[in-house]
C-alpha positions as a Python dict, from the first residue, in 0.01 Angstrom:
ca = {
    (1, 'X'): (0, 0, 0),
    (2, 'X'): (133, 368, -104),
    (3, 'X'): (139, 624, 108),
    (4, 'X'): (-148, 868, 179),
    (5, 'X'): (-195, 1197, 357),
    (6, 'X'): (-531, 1163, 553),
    (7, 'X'): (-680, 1537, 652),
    (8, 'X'): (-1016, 1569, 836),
    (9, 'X'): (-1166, 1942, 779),
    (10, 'X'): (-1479, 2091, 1005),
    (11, 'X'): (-1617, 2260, 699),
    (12, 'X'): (-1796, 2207, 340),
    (13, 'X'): (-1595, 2476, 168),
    (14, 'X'): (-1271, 2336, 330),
    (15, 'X'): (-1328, 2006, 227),
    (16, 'X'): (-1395, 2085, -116),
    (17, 'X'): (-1086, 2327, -166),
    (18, 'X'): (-909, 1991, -53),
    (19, 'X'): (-1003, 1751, -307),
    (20, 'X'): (-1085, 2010, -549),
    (21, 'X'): (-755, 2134, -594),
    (22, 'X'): (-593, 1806, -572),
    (23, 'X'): (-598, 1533, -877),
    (24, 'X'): (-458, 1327, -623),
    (25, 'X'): (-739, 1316, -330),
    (26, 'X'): (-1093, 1166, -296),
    (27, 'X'): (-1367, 1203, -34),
    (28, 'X'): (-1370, 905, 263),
    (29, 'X'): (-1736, 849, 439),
    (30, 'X'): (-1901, 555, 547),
    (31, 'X'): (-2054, 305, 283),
    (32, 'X'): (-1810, 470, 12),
    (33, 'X'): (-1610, 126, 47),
    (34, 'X'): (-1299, 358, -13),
    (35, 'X'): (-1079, 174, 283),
    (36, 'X'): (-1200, -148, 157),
    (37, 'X'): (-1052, -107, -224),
    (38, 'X'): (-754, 80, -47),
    (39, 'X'): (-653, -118, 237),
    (40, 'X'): (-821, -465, 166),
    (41, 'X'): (-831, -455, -222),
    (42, 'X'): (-538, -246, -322),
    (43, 'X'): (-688, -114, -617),
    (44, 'X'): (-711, 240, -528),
    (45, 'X'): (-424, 449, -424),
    (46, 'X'): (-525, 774, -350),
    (47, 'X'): (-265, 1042, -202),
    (48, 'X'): (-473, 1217, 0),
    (49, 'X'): (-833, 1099, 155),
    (50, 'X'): (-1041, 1356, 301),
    (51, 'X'): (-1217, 1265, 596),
    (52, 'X'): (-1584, 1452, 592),
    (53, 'X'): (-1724, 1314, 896),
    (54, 'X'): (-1702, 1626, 1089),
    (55, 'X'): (-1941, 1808, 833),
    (56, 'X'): (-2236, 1969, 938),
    (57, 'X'): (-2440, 1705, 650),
    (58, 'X'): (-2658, 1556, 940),
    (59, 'X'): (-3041, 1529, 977),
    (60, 'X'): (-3340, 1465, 840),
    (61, 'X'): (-3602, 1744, 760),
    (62, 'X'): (-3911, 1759, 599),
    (63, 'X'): (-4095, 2054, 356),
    (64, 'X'): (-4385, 2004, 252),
    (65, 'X'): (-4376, 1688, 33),
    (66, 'X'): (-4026, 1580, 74),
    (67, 'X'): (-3743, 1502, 261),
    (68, 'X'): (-3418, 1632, 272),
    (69, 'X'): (-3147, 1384, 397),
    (70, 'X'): (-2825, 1493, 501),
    (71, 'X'): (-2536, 1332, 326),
    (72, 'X'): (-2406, 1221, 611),
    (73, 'X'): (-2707, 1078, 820),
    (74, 'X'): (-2675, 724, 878),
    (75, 'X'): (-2906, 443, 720),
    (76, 'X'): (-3002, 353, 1057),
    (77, 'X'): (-3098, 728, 1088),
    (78, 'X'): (-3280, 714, 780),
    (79, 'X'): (-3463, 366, 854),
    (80, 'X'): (-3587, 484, 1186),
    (81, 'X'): (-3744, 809, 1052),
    (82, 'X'): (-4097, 820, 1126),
    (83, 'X'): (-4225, 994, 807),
    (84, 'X'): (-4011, 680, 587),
    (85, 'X'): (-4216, 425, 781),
    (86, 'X'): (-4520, 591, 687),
    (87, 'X'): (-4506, 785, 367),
    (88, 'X'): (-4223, 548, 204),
    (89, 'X'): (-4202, 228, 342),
    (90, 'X'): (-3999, 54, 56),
    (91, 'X'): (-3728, 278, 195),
    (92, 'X'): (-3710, 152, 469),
    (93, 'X'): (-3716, -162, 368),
    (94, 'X'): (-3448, -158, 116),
    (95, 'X'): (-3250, 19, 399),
    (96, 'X'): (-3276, -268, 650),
    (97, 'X'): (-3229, -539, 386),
    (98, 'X'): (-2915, -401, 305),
    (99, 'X'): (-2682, -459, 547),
    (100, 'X'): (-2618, -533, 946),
    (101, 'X'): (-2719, -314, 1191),
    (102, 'X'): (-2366, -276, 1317),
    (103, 'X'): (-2321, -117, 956),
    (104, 'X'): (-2617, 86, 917),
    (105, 'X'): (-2550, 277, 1186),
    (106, 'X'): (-2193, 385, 1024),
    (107, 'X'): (-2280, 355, 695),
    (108, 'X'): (-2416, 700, 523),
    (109, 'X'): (-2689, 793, 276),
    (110, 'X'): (-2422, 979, 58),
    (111, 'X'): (-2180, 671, 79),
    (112, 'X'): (-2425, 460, -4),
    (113, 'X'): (-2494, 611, -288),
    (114, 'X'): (-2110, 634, -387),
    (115, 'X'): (-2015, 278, -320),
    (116, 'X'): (-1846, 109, -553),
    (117, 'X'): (-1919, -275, -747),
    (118, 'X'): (-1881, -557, -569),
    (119, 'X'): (-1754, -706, -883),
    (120, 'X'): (-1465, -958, -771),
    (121, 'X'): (-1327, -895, -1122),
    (122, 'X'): (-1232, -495, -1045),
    (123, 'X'): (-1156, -564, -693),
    (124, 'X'): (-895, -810, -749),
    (125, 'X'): (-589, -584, -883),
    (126, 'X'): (-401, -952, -1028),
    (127, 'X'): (-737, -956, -1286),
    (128, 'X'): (-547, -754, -1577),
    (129, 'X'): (-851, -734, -1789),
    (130, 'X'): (-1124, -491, -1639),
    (131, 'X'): (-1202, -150, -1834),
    (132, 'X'): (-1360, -31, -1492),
    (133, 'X'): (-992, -20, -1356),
    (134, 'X'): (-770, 2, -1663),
    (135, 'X'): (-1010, 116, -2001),
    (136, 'X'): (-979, -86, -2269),
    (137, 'X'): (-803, -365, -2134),
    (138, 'X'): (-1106, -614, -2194),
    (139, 'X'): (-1379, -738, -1912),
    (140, 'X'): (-1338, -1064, -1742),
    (141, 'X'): (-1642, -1121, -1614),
    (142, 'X'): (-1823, -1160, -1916),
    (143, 'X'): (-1646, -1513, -1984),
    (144, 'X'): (-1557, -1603, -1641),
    (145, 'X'): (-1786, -1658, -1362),
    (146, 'X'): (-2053, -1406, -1341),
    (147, 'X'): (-2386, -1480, -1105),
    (148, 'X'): (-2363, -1216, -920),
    (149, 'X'): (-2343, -930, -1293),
    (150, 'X'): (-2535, -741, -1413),
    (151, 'X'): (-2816, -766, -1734),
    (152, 'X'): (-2952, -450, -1772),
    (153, 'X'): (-2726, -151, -1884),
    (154, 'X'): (-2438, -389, -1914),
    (155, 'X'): (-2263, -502, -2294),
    (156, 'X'): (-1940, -658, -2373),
    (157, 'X'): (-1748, -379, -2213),
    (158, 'X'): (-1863, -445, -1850),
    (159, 'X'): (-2114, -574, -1648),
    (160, 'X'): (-2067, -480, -1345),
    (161, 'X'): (-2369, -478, -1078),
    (162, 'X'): (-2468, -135, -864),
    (163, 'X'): (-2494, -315, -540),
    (164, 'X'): (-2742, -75, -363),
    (165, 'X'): (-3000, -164, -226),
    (166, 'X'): (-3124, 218, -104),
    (167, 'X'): (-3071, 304, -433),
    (168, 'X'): (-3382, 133, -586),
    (169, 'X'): (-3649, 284, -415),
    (170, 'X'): (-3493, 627, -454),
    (171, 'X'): (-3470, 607, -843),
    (172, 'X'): (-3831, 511, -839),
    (173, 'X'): (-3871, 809, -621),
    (174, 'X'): (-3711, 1043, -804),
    (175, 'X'): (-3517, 1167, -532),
    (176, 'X'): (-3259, 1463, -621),
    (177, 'X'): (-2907, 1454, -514),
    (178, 'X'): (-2795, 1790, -359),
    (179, 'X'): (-2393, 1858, -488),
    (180, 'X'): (-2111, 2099, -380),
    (181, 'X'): (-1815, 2174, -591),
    (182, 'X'): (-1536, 2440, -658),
    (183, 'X'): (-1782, 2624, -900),
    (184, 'X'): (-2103, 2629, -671),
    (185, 'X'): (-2390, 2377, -602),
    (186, 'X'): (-2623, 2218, -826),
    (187, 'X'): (-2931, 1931, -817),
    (188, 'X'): (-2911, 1627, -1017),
    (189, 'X'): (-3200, 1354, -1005),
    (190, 'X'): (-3054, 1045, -908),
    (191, 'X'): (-3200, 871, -1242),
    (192, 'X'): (-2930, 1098, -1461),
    (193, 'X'): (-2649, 1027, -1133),
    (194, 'X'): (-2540, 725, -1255),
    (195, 'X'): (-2356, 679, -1616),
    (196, 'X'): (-2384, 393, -1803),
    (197, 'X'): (-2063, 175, -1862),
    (198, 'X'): (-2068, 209, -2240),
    (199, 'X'): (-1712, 246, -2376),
    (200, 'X'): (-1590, 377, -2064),
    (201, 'X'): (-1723, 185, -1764),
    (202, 'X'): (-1435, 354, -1521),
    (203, 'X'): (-1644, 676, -1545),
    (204, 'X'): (-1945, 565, -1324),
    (205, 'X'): (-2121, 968, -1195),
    (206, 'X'): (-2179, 1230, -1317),
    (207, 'X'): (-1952, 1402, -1064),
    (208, 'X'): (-1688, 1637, -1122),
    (209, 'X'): (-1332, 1606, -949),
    (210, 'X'): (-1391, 1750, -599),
    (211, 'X'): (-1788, 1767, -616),
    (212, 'X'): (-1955, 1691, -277),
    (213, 'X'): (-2281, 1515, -208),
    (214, 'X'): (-2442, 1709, 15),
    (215, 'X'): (-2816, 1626, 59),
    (216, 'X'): (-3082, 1368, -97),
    (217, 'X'): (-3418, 1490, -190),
    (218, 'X'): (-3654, 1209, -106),
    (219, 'X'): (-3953, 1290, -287),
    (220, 'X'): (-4292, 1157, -37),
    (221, 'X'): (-4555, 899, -226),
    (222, 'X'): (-4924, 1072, -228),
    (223, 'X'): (-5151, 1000, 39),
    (224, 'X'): (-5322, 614, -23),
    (225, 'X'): (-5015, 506, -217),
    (226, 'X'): (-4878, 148, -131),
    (227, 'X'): (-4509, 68, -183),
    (228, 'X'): (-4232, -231, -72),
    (229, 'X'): (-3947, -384, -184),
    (230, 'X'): (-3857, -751, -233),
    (231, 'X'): (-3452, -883, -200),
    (232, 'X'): (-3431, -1259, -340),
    (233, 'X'): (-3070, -1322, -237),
    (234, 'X'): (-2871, -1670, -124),
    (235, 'X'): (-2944, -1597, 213),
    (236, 'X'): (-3177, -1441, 433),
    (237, 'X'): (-2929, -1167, 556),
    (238, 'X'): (-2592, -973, 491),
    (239, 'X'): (-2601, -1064, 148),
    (240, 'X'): (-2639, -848, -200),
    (241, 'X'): (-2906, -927, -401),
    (242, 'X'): (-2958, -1194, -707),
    (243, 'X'): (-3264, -928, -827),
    (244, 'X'): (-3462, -679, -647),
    (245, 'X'): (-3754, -458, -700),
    (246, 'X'): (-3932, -158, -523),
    (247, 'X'): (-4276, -103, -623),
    (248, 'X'): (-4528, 202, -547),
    (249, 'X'): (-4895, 162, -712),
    (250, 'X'): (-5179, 437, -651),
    (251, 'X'): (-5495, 223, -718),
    (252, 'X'): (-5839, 336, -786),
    (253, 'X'): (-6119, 101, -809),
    (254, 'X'): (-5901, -189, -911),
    (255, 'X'): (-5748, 99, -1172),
    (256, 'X'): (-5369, 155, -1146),
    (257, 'X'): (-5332, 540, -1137),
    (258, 'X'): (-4970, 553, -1069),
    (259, 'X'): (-4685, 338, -1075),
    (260, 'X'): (-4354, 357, -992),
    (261, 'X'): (-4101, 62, -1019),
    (262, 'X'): (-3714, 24, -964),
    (263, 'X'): (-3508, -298, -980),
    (264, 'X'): (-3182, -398, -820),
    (265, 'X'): (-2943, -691, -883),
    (266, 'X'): (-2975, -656, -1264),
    (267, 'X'): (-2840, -304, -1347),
    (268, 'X'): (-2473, -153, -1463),
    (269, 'X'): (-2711, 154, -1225),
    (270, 'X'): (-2970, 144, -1013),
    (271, 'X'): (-3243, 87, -1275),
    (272, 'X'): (-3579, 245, -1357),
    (273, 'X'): (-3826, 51, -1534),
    (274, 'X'): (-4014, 342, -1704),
    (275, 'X'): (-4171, 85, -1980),
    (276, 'X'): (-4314, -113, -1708),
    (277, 'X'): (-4459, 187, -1554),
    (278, 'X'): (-4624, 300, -1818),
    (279, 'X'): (-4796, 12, -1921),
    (280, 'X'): (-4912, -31, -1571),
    (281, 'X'): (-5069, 316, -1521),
    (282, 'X'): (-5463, 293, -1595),
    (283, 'X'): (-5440, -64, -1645),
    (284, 'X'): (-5606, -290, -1386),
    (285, 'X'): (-5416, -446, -1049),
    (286, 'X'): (-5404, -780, -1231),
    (287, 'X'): (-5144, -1066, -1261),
    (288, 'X'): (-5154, -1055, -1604),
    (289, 'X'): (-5083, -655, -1616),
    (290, 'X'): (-4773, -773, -1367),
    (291, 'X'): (-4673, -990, -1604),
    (292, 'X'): (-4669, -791, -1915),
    (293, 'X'): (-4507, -501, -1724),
    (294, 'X'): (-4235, -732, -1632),
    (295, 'X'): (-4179, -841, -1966),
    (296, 'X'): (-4165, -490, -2036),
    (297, 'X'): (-3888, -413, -1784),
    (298, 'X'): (-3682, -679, -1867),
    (299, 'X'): (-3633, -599, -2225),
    (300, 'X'): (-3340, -705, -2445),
    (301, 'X'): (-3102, -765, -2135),
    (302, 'X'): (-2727, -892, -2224),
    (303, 'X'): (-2637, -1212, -2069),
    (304, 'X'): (-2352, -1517, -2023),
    (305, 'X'): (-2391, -1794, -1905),
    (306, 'X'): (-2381, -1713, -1568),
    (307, 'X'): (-2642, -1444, -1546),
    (308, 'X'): (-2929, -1596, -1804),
    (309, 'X'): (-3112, -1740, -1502),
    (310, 'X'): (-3196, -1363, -1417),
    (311, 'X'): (-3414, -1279, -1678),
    (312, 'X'): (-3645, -1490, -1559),
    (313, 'X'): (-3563, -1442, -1183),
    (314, 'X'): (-3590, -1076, -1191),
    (315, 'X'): (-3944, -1090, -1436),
    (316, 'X'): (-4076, -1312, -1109),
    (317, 'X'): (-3955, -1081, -863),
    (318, 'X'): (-4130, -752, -1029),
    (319, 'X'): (-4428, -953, -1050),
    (320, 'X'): (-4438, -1092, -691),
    (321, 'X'): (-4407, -700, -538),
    (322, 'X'): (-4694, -619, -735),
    (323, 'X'): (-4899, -876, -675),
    (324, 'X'): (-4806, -753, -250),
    (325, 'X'): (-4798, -390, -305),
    (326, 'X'): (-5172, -438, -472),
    (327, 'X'): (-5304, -705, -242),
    (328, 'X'): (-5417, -922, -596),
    (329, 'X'): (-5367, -1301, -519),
    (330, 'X'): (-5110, -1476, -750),
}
């Protein structure tokens, strides 16, 4: 391991001056998973990591219709919030599906979002082929094992899985993400957050060198709205997900009037089936509209061998939350 200058400032503008200025530096908060590909992993080597857990990004608050989540609250923090149990519940879920309690009460909202793939291809520095790491050097996973890869938003290039959990409902939310940088703030919805892997799969935000997450809009469901999320994984705990889905259905005398869906375990990002959704709205709560909208979300995914059984797995999964969120029978 290489040598690193570790500074811990009390302020936002500090902190950004810090890495700003510096090619060399990059933020450290929990869930970022930056000591685990420094220390465990060796495939970072920053020169200097800037601490930012003396911020002033704590708290939850709410106006009007939304919440604003500090960066820096934990997901414990989050999960306990009164208003997430009863306005969004498939936060909460998501957030206590997704890892131990010891961790979700270090573990932040704004390092959860920033955490990187669990992909044992990029975290294993002897692989030499992995564009996420070194572009253009070729992907391993897509001949070597791959169960745990991604389908959606993936291609020969790289299919590396977004391992959030938290992430799912909030795309489906449309929750904003709050950012401070050398040049000022600005808002970016979480759905245009995360870039594709494309040609260049090492380029995974939309974040500019230095830029700070400061604060995620949580948009609230409307009043009567149902929503939950579903993890099929190995095991019953501590474990990333095979697929996921977080539903939220508005229904009307058996008419779907909104619908908002986002999967997990499938996507190169946190992924928002907008196809699904609209084929759901002003259809009826049927399993036969679940099943069409699932055959709607998982459209023309790219597979090996070792991730075909998804397709299937993840259409399942879409339709079991909303035969649950809707209270329709299988």
């Amino acid at each position: 391991m290489s040598a690193f200058e570790y500074t811990r400032p009390d302020d936002v503008a500090a902190a950004v001056a810090l890495v700003s200025t510096d090619p060399g530096a990059s933020y450290l908060a929990g869930g970022t998973t930056q000591l685990d590909l420094l220390l465990k992993d060796g495939v970072v080597a920053p020169e200097r990591l800037v601490d930012i857990g003396r911020l002033p990004l704590h708290g939850i608050t709410r106006a009007e219709d939304t919440l604003r989540v500090g960066a820096l609250t934990t997901m414990e923090e989050l999960a306990a919030d009164p208003t997430v149990t009863e306005r969004v519940p498939m936060v909460r879920e998501a957030l206590l599906a997704g890892a131990s309690p010891q961790l979700r009460n270090m573990a932040t909202i704004g390092g959860n979002l920033l955490q990187r793939t669990r992909c044992r291809y990029f975290r294993d520095p002897t692989v030499a082929a992995c564009n996420k790491r070194a572009p253009g050097s070729g992907c391993a996973a897509v001949t070597g094992a791959a169960r745990m890869h991604a389908i959606l938003g993936a291609s020969e290039h790289c299919i590396a899985l977004h391992a959030s959990d938290l992430c799912v409902p909030l795309v489906a939310l449309d929750a904003v993400v709050d950012l401070q940088g050398a040049g000022g703030s600005r808002s970016v919805p979480l759905t245009e957050f995360y870039v594709l892997p494309g040609g260049r799969p090492d380029v995974e935000t939309v974040l500019e060198h230095g830029e700070l997450v400061t604060q995620v809009n949580v948009p609230l469901l409307p009043a009567g709205a149902r929503s939950s999320y579903l993890k099929v994984r190995d095991r019953a705990s501590y474990e990333f997900a095979l697929t996921s889905a977080a539903a939220a259905l508005l229904i009307e005398d058996g008419t779907i009037v909104e619908a908002r869906l986002g999967l997990g375990g499938v996507g190169t990002i946190p992924w928002r089936a907008r196809e699904a959704e609209e084929l759901l709205t002003g259809a009826s709560a049927s399993s036969e509209t679940f099943r069409s909208a699932a055959e709607a979300a998982i459209r023309h995914p790219f597979t090996v061998p070792g991730t075909a059984f998804k397709v299937e797995l993840a259409k399942r999964t879409i339709v079991r939350i909303l035969q649950t969120v809707s209270g329709v029978q299988p």
